[in-house]
XYZ file of C-alpha atoms in Angstrom:
572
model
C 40.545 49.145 20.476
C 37.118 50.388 19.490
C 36.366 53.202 21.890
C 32.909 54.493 23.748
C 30.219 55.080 21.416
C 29.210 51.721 19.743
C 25.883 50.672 20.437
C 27.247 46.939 21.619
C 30.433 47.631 22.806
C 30.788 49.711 25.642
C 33.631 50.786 27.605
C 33.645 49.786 31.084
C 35.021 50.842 34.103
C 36.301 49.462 36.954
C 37.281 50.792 40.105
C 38.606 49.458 42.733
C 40.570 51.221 46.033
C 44.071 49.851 46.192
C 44.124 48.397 49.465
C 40.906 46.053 48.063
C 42.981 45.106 44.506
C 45.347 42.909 45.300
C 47.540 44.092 42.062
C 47.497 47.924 41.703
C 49.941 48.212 38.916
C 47.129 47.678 35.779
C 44.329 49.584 34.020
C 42.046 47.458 32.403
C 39.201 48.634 30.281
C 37.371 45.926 28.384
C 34.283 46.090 25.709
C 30.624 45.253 26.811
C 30.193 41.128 25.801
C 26.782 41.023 24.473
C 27.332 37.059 24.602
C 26.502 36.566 27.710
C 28.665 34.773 30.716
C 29.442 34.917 34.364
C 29.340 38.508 35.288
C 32.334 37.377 37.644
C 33.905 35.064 35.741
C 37.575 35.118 36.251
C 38.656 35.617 32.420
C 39.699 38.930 31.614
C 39.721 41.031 28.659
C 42.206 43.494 28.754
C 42.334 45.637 25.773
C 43.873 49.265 26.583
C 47.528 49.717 28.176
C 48.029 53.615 28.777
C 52.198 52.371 28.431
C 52.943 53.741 31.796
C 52.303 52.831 35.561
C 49.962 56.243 36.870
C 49.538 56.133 40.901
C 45.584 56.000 40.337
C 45.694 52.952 38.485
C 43.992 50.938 40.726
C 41.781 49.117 38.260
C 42.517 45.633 38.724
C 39.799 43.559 36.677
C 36.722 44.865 34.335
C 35.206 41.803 33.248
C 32.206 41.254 30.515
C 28.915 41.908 31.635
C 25.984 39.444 31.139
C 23.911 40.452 28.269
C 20.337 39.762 29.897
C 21.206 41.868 32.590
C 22.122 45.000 31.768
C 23.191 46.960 34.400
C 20.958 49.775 36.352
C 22.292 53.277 36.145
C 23.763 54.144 39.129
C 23.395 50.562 40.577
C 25.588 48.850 43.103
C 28.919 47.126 41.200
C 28.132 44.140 39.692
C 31.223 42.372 41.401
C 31.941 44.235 44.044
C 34.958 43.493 45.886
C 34.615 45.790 48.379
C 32.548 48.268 49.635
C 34.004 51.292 47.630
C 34.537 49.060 44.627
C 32.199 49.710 41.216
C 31.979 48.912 37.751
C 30.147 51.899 34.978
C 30.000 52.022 31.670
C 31.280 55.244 30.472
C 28.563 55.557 28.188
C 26.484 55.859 31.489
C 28.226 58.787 32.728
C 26.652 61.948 32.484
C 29.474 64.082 34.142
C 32.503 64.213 36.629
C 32.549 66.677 39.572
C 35.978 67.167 41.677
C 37.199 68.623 44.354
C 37.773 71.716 45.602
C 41.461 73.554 45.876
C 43.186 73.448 48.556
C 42.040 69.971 50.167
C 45.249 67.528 50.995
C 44.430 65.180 48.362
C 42.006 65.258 45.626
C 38.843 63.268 43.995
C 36.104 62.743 41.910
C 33.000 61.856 41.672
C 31.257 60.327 38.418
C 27.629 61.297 38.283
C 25.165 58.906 35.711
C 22.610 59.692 33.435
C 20.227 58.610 36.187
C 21.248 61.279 38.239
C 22.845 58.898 40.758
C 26.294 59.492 42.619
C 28.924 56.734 42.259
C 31.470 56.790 45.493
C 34.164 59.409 45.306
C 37.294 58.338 43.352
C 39.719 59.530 45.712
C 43.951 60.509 45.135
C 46.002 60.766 48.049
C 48.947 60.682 45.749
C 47.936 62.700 42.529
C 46.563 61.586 39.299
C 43.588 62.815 38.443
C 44.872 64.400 35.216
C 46.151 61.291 34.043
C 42.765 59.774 34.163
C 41.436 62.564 32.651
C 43.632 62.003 29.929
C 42.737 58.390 29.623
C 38.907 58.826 29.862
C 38.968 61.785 26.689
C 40.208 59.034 24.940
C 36.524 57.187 24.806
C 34.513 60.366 25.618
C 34.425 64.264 24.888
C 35.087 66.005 28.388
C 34.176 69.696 28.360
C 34.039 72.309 31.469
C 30.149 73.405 32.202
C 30.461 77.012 31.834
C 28.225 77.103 35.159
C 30.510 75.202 37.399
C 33.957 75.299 36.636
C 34.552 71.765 38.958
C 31.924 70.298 37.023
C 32.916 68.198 33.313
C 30.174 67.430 31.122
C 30.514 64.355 29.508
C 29.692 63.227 25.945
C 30.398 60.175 23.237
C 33.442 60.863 21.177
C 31.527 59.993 18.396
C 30.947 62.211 14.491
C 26.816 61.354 15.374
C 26.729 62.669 18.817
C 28.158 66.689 17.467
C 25.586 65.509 14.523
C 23.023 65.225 17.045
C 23.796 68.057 19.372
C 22.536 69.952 16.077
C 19.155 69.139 16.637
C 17.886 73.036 17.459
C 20.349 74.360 14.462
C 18.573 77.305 12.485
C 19.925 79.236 9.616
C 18.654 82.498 8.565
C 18.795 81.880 4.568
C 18.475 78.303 4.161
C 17.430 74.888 5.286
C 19.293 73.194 8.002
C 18.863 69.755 7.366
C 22.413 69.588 5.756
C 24.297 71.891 7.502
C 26.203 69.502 9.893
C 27.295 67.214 7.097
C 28.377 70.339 5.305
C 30.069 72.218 8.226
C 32.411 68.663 8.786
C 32.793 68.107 4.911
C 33.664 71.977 4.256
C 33.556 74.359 7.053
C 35.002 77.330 5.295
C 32.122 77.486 2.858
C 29.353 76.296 5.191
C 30.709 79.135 7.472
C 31.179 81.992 4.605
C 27.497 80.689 3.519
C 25.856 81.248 6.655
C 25.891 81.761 10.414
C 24.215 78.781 12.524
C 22.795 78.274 16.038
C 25.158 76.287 18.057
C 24.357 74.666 21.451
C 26.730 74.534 23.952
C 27.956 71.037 23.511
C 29.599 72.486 19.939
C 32.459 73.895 22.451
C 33.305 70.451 23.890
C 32.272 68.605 20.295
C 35.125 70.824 18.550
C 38.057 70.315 20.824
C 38.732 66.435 21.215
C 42.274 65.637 22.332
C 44.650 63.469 20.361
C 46.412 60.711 22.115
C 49.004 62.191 24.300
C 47.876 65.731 24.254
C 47.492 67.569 27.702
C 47.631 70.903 27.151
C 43.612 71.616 26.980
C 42.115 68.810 29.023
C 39.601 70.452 31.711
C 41.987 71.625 34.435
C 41.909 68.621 37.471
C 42.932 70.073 40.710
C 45.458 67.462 42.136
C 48.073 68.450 45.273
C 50.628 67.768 42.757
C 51.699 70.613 40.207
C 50.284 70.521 37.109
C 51.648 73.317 34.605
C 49.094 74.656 32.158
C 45.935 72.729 33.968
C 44.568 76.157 35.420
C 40.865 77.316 36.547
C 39.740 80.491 35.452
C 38.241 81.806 38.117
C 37.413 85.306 39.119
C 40.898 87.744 38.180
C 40.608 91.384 39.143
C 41.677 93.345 36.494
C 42.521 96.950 36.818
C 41.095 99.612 34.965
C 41.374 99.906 31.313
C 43.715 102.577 30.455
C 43.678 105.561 27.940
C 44.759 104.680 24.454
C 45.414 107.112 22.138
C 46.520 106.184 18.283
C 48.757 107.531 16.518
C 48.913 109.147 12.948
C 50.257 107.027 10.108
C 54.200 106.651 8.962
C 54.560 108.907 5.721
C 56.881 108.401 3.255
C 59.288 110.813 4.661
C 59.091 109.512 8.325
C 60.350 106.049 6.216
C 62.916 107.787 4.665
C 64.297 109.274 7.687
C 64.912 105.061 8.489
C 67.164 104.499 5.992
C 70.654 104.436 6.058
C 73.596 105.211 3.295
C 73.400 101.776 1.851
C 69.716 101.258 2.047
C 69.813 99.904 4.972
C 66.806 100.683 7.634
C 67.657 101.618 11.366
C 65.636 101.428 14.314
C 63.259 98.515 13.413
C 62.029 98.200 16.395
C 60.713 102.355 16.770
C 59.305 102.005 13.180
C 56.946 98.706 13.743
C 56.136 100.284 16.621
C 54.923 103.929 14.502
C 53.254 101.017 12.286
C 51.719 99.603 14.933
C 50.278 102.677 16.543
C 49.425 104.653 13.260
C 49.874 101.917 10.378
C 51.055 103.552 6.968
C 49.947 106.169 4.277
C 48.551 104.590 1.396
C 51.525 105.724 -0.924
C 53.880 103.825 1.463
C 52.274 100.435 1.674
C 53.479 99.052 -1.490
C 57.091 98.964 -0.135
C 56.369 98.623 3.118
C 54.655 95.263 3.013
C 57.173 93.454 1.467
C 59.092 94.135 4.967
C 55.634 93.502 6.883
C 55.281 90.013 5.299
C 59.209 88.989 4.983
C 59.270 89.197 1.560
C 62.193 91.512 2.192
C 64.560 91.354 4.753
C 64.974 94.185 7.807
C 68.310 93.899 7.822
C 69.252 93.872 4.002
C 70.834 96.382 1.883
C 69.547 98.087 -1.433
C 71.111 95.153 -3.356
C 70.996 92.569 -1.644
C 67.098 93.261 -2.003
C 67.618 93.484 -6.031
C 69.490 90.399 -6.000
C 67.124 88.403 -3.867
C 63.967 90.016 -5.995
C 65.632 88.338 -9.443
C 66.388 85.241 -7.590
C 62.454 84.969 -6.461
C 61.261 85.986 -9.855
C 63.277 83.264 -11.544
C 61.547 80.733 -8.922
C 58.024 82.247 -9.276
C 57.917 81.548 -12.999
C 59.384 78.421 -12.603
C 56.513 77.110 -10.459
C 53.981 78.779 -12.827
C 55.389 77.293 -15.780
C 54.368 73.819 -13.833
C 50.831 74.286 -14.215
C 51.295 76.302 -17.183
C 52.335 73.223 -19.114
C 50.208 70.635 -18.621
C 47.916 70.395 -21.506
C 44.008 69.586 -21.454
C 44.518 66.434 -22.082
C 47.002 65.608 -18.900
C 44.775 67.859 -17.004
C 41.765 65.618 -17.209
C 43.786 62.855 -15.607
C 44.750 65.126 -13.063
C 41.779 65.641 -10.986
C 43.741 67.352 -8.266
C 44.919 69.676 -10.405
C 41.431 70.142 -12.103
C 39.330 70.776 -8.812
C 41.870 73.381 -7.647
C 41.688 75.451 -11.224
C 37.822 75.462 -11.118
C 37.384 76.229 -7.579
C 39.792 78.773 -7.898
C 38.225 80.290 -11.245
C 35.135 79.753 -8.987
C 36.295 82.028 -5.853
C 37.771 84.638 -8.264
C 34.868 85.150 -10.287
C 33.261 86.476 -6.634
C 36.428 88.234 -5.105
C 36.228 92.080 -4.067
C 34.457 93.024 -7.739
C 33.042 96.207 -6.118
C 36.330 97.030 -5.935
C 37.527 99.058 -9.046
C 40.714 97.126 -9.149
C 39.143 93.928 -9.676
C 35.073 95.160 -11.387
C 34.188 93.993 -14.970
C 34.234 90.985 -16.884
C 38.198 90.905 -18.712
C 39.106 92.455 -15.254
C 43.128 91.667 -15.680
C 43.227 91.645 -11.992
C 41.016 88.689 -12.278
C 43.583 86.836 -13.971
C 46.781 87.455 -11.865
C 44.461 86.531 -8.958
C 43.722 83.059 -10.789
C 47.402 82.720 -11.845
C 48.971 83.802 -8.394
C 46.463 81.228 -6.520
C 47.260 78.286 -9.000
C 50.913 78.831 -8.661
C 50.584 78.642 -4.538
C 49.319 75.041 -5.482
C 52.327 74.360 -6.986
C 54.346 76.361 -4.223
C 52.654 74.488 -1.100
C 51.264 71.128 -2.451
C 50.179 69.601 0.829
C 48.202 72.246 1.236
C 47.025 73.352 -2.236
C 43.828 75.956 -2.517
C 41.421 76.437 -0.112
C 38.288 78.720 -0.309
C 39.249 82.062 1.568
C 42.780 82.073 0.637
C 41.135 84.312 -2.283
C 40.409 86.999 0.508
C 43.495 86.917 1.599
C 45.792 87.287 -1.783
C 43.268 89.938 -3.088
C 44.295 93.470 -0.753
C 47.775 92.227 -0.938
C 47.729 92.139 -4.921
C 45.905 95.225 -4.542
C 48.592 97.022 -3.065
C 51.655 95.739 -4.366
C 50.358 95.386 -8.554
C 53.012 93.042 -9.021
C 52.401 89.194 -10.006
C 55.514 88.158 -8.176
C 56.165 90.631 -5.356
C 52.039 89.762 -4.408
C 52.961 86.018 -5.113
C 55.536 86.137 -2.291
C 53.900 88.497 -0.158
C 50.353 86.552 0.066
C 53.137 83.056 1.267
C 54.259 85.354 3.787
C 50.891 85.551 5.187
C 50.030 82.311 4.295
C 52.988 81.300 7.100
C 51.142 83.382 9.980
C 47.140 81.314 8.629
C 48.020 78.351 6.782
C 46.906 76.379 9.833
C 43.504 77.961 9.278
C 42.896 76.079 6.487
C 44.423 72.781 7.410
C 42.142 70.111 7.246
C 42.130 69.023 10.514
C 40.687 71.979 11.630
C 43.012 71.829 14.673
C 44.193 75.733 14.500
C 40.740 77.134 14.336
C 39.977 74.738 16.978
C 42.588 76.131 19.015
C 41.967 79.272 18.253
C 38.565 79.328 19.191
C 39.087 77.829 22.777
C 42.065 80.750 23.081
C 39.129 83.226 21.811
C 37.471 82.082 24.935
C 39.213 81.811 27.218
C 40.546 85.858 26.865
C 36.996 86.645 26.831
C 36.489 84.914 30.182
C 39.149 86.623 32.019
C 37.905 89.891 30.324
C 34.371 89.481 30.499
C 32.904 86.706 32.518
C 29.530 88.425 32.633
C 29.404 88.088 29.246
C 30.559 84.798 28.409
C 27.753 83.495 30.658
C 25.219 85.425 28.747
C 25.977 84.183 25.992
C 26.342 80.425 27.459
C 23.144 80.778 28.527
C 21.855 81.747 25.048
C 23.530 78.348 23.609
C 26.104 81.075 21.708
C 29.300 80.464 24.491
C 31.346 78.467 21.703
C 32.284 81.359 19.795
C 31.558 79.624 16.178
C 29.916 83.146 15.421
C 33.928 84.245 15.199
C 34.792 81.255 13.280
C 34.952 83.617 9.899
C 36.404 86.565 12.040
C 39.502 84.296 12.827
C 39.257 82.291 9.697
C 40.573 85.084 6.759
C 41.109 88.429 9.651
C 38.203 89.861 9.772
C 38.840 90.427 5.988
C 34.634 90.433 5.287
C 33.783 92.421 8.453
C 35.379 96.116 7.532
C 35.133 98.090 4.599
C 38.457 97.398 2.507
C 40.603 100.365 3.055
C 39.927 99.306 6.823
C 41.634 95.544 5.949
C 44.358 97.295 4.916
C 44.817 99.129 7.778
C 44.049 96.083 9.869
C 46.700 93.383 8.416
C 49.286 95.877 8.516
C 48.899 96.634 12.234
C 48.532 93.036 12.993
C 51.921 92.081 10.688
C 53.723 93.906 12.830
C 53.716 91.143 15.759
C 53.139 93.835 18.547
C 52.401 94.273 21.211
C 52.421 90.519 21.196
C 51.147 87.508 19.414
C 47.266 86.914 18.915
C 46.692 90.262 18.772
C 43.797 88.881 16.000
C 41.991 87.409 19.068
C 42.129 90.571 20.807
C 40.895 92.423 18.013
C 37.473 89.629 18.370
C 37.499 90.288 21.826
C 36.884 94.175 21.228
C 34.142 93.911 18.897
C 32.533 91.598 21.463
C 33.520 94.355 24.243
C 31.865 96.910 22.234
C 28.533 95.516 21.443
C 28.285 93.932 25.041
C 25.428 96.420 25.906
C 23.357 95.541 23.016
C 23.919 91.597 23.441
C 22.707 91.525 26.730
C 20.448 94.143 27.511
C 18.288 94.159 24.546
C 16.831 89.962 25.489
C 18.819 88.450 22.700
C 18.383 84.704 21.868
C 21.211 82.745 19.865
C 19.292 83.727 16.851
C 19.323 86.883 17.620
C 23.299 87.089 18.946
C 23.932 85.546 15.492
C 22.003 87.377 13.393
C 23.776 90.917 15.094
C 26.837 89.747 14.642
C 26.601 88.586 11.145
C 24.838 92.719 10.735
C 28.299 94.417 12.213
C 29.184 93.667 8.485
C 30.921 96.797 7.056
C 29.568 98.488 9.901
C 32.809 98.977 12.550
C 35.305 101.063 12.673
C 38.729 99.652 12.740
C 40.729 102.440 14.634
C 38.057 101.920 17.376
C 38.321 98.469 17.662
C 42.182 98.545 17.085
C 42.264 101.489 20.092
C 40.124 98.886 22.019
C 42.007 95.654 21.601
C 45.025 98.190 22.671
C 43.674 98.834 25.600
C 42.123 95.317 26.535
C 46.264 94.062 26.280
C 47.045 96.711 28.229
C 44.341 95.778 30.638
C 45.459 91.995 31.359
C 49.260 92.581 30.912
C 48.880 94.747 33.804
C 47.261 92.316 35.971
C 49.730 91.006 38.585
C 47.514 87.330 38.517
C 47.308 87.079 35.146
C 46.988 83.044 34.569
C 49.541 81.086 33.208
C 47.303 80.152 29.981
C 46.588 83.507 29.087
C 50.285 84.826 30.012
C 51.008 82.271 27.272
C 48.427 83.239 24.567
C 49.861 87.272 24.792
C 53.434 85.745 24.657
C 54.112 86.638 28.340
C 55.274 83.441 29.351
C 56.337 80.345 27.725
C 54.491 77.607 27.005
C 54.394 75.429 30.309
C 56.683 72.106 30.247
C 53.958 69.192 29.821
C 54.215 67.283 33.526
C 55.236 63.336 33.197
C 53.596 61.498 35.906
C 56.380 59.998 38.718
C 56.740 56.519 38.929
């Protein structure tokens, strides 16, 4: 059905208690009739079955509204049947309040646009979440960073996160395009420019698809609900001492492998690499371990015999592109954008760097071949801008066409999602971002809601290629191998945001930053951090929460301290 949003076709709800419906098994929503008819005629429209029989679906009729009488905000229900009964149109709402914990059932109340109160929806048997679930499928519900009972409510519609852009500023260009271009191409809007963002940007980004539960707003039902928590208030304990450790040499390696090649102790090694990463002389060999190019657990030959057998497959994917002539190209337009915005990305990739400076650079080219040969390698996904970033330290390190080829899919497999089009990972990625940095720093996080810079799209680039344009180059290399290693836990990237945050808290919020301001010293820290201080920092900030005895279930699950919670099916 066509959803909340269009001008004539409202979605409306009706509500009714269930000892005042005489059929409590149905939830109706019908569209706004801008025919006209009896407000209470006894026709109905129904149009949306949620396939399953929720205890709060108590909605018995929702019938077509007169057009010459459009209803007041907050008015009485146009066919009441009762005197708890109402009908709204959910574009009327403004935003849903409910209860607190602890009360022996729960409810809501739906606020309007006028400011007016509607009577409490209440629950004596559970339900609010599916709802919830029901009403994100015609509107954007997102948790007021204020009040964490309180939802915010806004039309899941492309021109209302158009419109929240109405304050957007950039500091080297005009913003009159910017939302088009952030939905069309976010990678380049975002490596472009950094953008003021109100709050509603948090809510805007993270819609739900149908079925999905695991990031509505948290409702607070008497039934259990895994993975619906409230962040409240956790006392954390104090940060411990972190000290890092030198890097692995090439003899330290050495001393890890075994008569046939073999290494031993995996596990003490990744740690050394964790806590000390490696000597430049060691990361060529090292990497290809790091990114699975090369097994933990193989022999000397069996590594020879698997490095012909991905040679023989690299070339045989390169020869694919290799072959098609000019002519066949210009009927492949797929093919053609990827070469020229690939040609386009290398042209600008790391030439400060020796490796890659001057004009018949050869670097240049086994960049351009390497990228157009992933095409080939990952079709669905093909080339996106950034994954030029990405393949350029690796190639820098290993200068080898094929080991780099094979190296860069390896960490292709821990981002690809980045560059999905959907946008989904970043999305999720984002909301992860914050909610570590509200358990860590809620101080902060309300600063910077208050400043219309509490989304986090600031970090969209951080997250987007690993912080691969915020530290001098030798520092990305010590970065990515630290982070490869999987320890102390997953998202350790999100951590590593987290302590840059952490360290420039003071100057956020004590020197009167606006958004512009927020975003304009951010987008500064450019080549400006170091990365064993914000690797020692992140360190400790794990340290911090995985210590915490009431560390929430969410964020137990984004540090890979719990597993993910079993979605909850509604009883019959």
């Amino acid at each position: 059905m066509e959803g909340a949003g269009y001008r004539d076709n409202d979605v409306l709800l009706h509500w009714a208690p269930v000892e005042e419906a005489g059929d409590s098994t149905q939830i109706l929503f019908s569209k706004k009739d801008s025919s006209g008819g009896d407000s209470c005629a006894s026709e109905e429209e129904p149009t949306f079955d949620p396939g399953y029989e929720p205890d709060w679906a108590v909605i018995s009729t929702v019938r077509p509204q007169p057009h010459h009488s459009e209803p007041t905000r907050g008015a009485e229900p146009s066919c009441p049947q009762g005197s708890w009964a109402f009908s709204v149109s959910l574009g009327e709402l403004k935003s849903i309040r409910r209860s607190k914990p602890g009360l022996s059932w729960a409810y809501l109340v739906l606020v309007t646009q006028a400011g007016g109160s509607l009577p409490a929806l209440h629950f004596h048997r559970g339900g609010t979440r599916a709802l919830l679930r029901v009403l994100s499928r015609y509107l954007l519900l997102a948790s007021s960073p204020q009040d964490s009972r309180l939802y915010l409510v806004f039309p899941h519609d492309s021109s209302a996160l158009s419109n929240s852009f109405h304050h957007l500023q950039l500091f080297d260009q005009d913003s009159s395009n910017v939302v088009s271009r952030f939905l069309q191409d976010p990678y380049s809007t975002t490596f472009s420019s950094f953008s003021r963002v109100t709050n509603f940007f948090r809510g805007a980004l993270q819609p739900q698809p149908e079925g999905a539960a695991s990031d509505l707003p948290p409702p607070p039902d008497d039934e259990p609900e895994p993975g619906f928590e409230v962040i409240s208030c956790v006392e954390l304990g104090p940060r411990p001492t972190v000290e890092r450790g030198p890097p692995v040499t090439e003899e330290e390696w050495a001393c890890h492998v075994g008569p046939e090649g073999r290494l031993q102790q995996v596990p003490e090694l990744k740690n050394r690499i964790f806590s000390g990463g490696l000597s430049p002389s060691l990361r060529r060999e090292a990497w290809k371990f790091l990114l699975g190019y090369l097994s933990w657990e193989g022999t000397a030959e069996e590594h020879k015999a698997h490095i012909r057998k991905k040679t023989d497959e690299y070339f045989r994917m390169k020869l694919q592109w290799k072959s098609v002539s000019p002519e066949q190209e210009r009927r492949n337009s797929l093919l053609h954008g990827y070469r020229s915005l690939i040609e386009r990305d290398v042209s600008r990739t790391d030439r400060t760097n020796k490796f890659y400076e001057g004009p018949e650079n050869p670097g240049l080219g086994l960049l351009n071949d390497i990228l157009l040969t992933y095409c080939m390698y990952h079709f669905d996904l093909g080339y996106v801008q950034g994954m030029s970033d990405l393949l350029s330290p690796i190639l820098y390190v290993i200068q080898n066409e094929v080991d780099a080829f094979w190296c860069f899919c390896g960490f292709m497999e821990l981002v690809q999602g980045n560059f999905e089009e959907s946008q989904e990972t970043m999305k999720r990625q984002l909301g992860r971002l914050l909610l570590l940095l509200r358990v860590l720093d809620p101080l902060l996080c309300d600063f910077l809601d208050s400043q219309d810079s509490g989304s986090l799209c600031f970090c969209f680039r951080w997250l987007l290629i690993w912080f691969k344009r915020e530290f001098p180059f030798p520092d990305v290399l010590r970065l990515w191998e630290v982070l490869w290693t999987g320890l102390p836990g997953p998202n350790l990237h999100l951590l590593v945001a987290c302590a840059i945050l952490d360290m420039e808290r003071d100057t956020l919020m004590l020197s009167g930053f606006g958004s512009n301001e927020i975003l304009k010293h951010i987008n500064e820290l450019t080549m400006k951090l170091s990365v064993e201080d914000v690797l020692t920092r992140a360190e400790v900030l794990h340290r911090q929460l995985t210590a915490c005895p009431e560390l929430p279930h969410n964020v137990q699950e984004i540090l890979g301290l719990a597993p993910p919670a079993e979605p909850h099916s509604p009883s019959p």
